[in-house]
XYZ file of C-alpha atoms in Angstrom:
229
model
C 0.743 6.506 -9.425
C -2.504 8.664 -9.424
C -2.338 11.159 -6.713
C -6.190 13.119 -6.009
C -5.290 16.289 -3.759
C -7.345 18.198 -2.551
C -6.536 21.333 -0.911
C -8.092 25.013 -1.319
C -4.665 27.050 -0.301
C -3.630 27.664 -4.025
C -0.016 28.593 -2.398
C 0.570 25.173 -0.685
C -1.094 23.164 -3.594
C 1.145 24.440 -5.991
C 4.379 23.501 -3.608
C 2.859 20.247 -2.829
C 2.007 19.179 -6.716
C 5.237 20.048 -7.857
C 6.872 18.093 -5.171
C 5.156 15.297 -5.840
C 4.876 15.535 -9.666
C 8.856 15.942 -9.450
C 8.499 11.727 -7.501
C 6.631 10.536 -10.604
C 2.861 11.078 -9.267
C 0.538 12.108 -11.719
C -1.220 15.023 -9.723
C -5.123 16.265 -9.631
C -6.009 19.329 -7.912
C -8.666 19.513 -6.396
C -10.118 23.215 -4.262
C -13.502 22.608 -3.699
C -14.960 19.217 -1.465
C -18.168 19.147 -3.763
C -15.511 18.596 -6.828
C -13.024 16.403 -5.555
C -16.115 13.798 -4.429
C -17.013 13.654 -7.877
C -13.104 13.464 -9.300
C -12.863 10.617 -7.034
C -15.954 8.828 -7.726
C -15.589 9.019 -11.393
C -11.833 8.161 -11.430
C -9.277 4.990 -9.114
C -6.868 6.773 -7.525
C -3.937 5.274 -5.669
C -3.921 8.038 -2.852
C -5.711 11.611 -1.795
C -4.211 13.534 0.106
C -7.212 15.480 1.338
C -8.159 19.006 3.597
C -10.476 19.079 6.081
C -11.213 22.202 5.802
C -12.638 22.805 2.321
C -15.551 25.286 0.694
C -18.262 23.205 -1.120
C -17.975 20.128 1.024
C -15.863 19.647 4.476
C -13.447 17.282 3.785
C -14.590 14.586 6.667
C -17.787 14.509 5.209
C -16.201 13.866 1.828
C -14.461 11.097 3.763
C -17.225 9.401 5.025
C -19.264 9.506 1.614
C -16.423 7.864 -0.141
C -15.738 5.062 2.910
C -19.640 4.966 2.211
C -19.682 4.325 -1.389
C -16.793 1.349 -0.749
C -13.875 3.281 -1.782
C -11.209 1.726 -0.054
C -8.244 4.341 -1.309
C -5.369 5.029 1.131
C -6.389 9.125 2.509
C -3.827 10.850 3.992
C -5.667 14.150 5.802
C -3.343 17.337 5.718
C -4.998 19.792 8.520
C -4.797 22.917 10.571
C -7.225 20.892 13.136
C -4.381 19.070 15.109
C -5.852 18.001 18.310
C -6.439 15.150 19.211
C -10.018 14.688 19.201
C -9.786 15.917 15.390
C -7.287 13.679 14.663
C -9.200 10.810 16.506
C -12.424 12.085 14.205
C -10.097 12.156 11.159
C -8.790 8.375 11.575
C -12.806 7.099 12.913
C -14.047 8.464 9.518
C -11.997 6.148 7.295
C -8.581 8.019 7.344
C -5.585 6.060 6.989
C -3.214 8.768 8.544
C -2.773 12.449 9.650
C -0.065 14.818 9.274
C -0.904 18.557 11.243
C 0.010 21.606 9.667
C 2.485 23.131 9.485
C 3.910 20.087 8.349
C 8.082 19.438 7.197
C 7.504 18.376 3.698
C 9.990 15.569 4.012
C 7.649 13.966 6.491
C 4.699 14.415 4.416
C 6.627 12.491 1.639
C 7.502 9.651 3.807
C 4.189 9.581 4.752
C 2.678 9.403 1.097
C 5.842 6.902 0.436
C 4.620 4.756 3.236
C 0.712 4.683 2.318
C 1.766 3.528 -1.753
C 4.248 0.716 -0.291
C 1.109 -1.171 0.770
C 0.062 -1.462 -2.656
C 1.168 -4.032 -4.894
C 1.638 -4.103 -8.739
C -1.552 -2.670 -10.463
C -3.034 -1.243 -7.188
C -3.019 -4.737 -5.536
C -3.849 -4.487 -1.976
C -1.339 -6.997 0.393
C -0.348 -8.049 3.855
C 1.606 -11.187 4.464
C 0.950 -13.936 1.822
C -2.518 -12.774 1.001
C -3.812 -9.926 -1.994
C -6.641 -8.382 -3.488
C -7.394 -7.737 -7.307
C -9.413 -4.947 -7.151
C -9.733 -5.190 -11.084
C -10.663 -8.628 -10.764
C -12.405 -8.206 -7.201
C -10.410 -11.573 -6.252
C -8.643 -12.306 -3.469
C -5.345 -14.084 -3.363
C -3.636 -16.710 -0.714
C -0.243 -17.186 -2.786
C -1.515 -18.258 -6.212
C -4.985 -19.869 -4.659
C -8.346 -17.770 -4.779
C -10.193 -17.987 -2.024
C -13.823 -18.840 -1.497
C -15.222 -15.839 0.938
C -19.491 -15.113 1.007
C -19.863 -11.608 0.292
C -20.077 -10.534 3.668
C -16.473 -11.808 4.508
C -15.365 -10.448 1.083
C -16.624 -6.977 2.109
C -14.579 -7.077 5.690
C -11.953 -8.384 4.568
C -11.452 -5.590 1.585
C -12.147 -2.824 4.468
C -9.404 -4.458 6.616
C -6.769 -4.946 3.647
C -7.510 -1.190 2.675
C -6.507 0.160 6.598
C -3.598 -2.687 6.910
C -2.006 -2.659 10.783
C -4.465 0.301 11.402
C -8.020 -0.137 14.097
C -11.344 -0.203 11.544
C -13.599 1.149 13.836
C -17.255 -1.504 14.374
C -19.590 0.906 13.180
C -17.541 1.166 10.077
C -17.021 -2.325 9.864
C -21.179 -2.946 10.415
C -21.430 -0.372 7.554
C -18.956 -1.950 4.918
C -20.685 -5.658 5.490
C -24.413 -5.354 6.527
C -25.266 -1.406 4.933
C -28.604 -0.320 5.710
C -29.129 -3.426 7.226
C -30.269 -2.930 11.255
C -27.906 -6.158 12.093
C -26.218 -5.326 15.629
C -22.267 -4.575 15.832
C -21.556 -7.973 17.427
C -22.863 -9.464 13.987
C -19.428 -8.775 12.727
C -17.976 -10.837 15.369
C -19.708 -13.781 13.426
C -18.342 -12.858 10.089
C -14.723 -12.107 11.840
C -14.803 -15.922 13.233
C -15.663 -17.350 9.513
C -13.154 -15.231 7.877
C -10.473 -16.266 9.946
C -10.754 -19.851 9.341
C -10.230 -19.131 5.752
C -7.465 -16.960 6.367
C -5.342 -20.007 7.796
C -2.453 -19.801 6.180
C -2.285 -16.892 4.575
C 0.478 -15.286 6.815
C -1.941 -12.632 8.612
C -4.410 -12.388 11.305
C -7.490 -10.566 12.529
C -6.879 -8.633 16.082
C -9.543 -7.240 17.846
C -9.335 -4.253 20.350
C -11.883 -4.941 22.364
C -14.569 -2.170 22.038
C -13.022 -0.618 19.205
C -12.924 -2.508 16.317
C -10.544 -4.970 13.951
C -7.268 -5.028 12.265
C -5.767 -6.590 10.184
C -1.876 -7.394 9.713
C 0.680 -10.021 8.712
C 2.310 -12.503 11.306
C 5.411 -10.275 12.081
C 3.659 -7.578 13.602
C 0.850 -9.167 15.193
C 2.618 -10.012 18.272
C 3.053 -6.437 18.986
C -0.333 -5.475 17.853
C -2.004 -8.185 20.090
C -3.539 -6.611 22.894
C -3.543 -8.343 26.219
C -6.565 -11.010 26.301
C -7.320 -10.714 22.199
């Protein structure tokens, strides 16, 4: 597995490479935000593990350029900033979870452990009997392809890459429409189509009201389902 982190306390990045090197990551260290935007962008990675607070570049905006540019990579943030409205800022920008410093390093390997299980052989992405090729850029129902337009092809790789976690609508607008002025209830549109195709496949599309969509397999989306959904 190819593990970006990026992290400008030379002291922790050492402790957390060799930690992870010793699991059988394959490690890039990254110091600088400006750097690890272009390690990212020129290489697939199967995690980062990323600082918000970085020289160069701040590490949300480095978030939101690479949720901008498509990449879809699992991001687990590794902060100072633990309140809640930074972790709230954190997760809205495309994170897929957030661990405060100080931090037991234990946890922070669950954590990473827990981000790579959702990826299948070859960096597949999967929930319930449905997967995404990201080589091929084909998604899977069992053994079938499925026909999507490009618009539900585009939500439903931003939905597979959060799996069981709320993708805000803004970010959702972004990911399917761009620089396109379409309105956020567009989505709703492209959510209804998707789901039809979907039948079948094990998993469902929840919306929180407000918020945004997620996506997750048939097991869990009783307790995901908010009331009314």
């Amino acid at each position: 597995m190819q593990l970006l982190l990026v992290e400008d306390d030379f002291d922790l990045s050492g402790i957390l490479s060799r930690s992870l090197s010793s699991r059988g990551f394959e490690i890039l260290c990254c110091s600088d935000g400006a750097e690890a935007l272009a390690a990212a962008r020129k290489k697939n990675f199967d995690i980062i593990l990323l600082d918000l607070s970085l020289p160069g570049l701040d590490g949300l905006e480095l978030l939101r350029r690479l949720r901008g540019d498509g990449n879809a990579t699992p991001v687990l943030i590794l902060t100072a900033r633990g309140a809640v409205g930074d972790r709230i800022a954190g997760l809205n920008a495309g994170a897929d979870d957030y661990l405060a410093k100080p931090f037991d390093l234990e946890e922070m390997i669950a954590r990473v452990g827990a981000l790579t299980r959702r990826l299948g052989r070859n960096g597949e992405l999967r929930c319930g009997r449905l997967r995404y090729e990201s080589a091929a850029n084909v998604f899977y129902r069992d053994e079938s392809p499925l026909e999507l337009s490009q618009r539900e092809a585009d939500l439903l790789k931003k939905l597979m890459s959060r799996v069981d976690r709320v993708v805000p609508r803004e970010e959702l607008r972004q990911a399917v429409f761009g620089a396109d002025t379409a309105q956020s209830e567009a989505i709703d549109l492209v959510v209804h189509r998707l789901r039809k195709k979907l039948v079948g496949a094990s998993v469902e599309v929840l919306n929180l009201r407000g918020v945004g969509y997620l996506l997750c397999d048939d097991t869990s989306a009783a307790a995901q389902r908010p009331a009314g959904s």
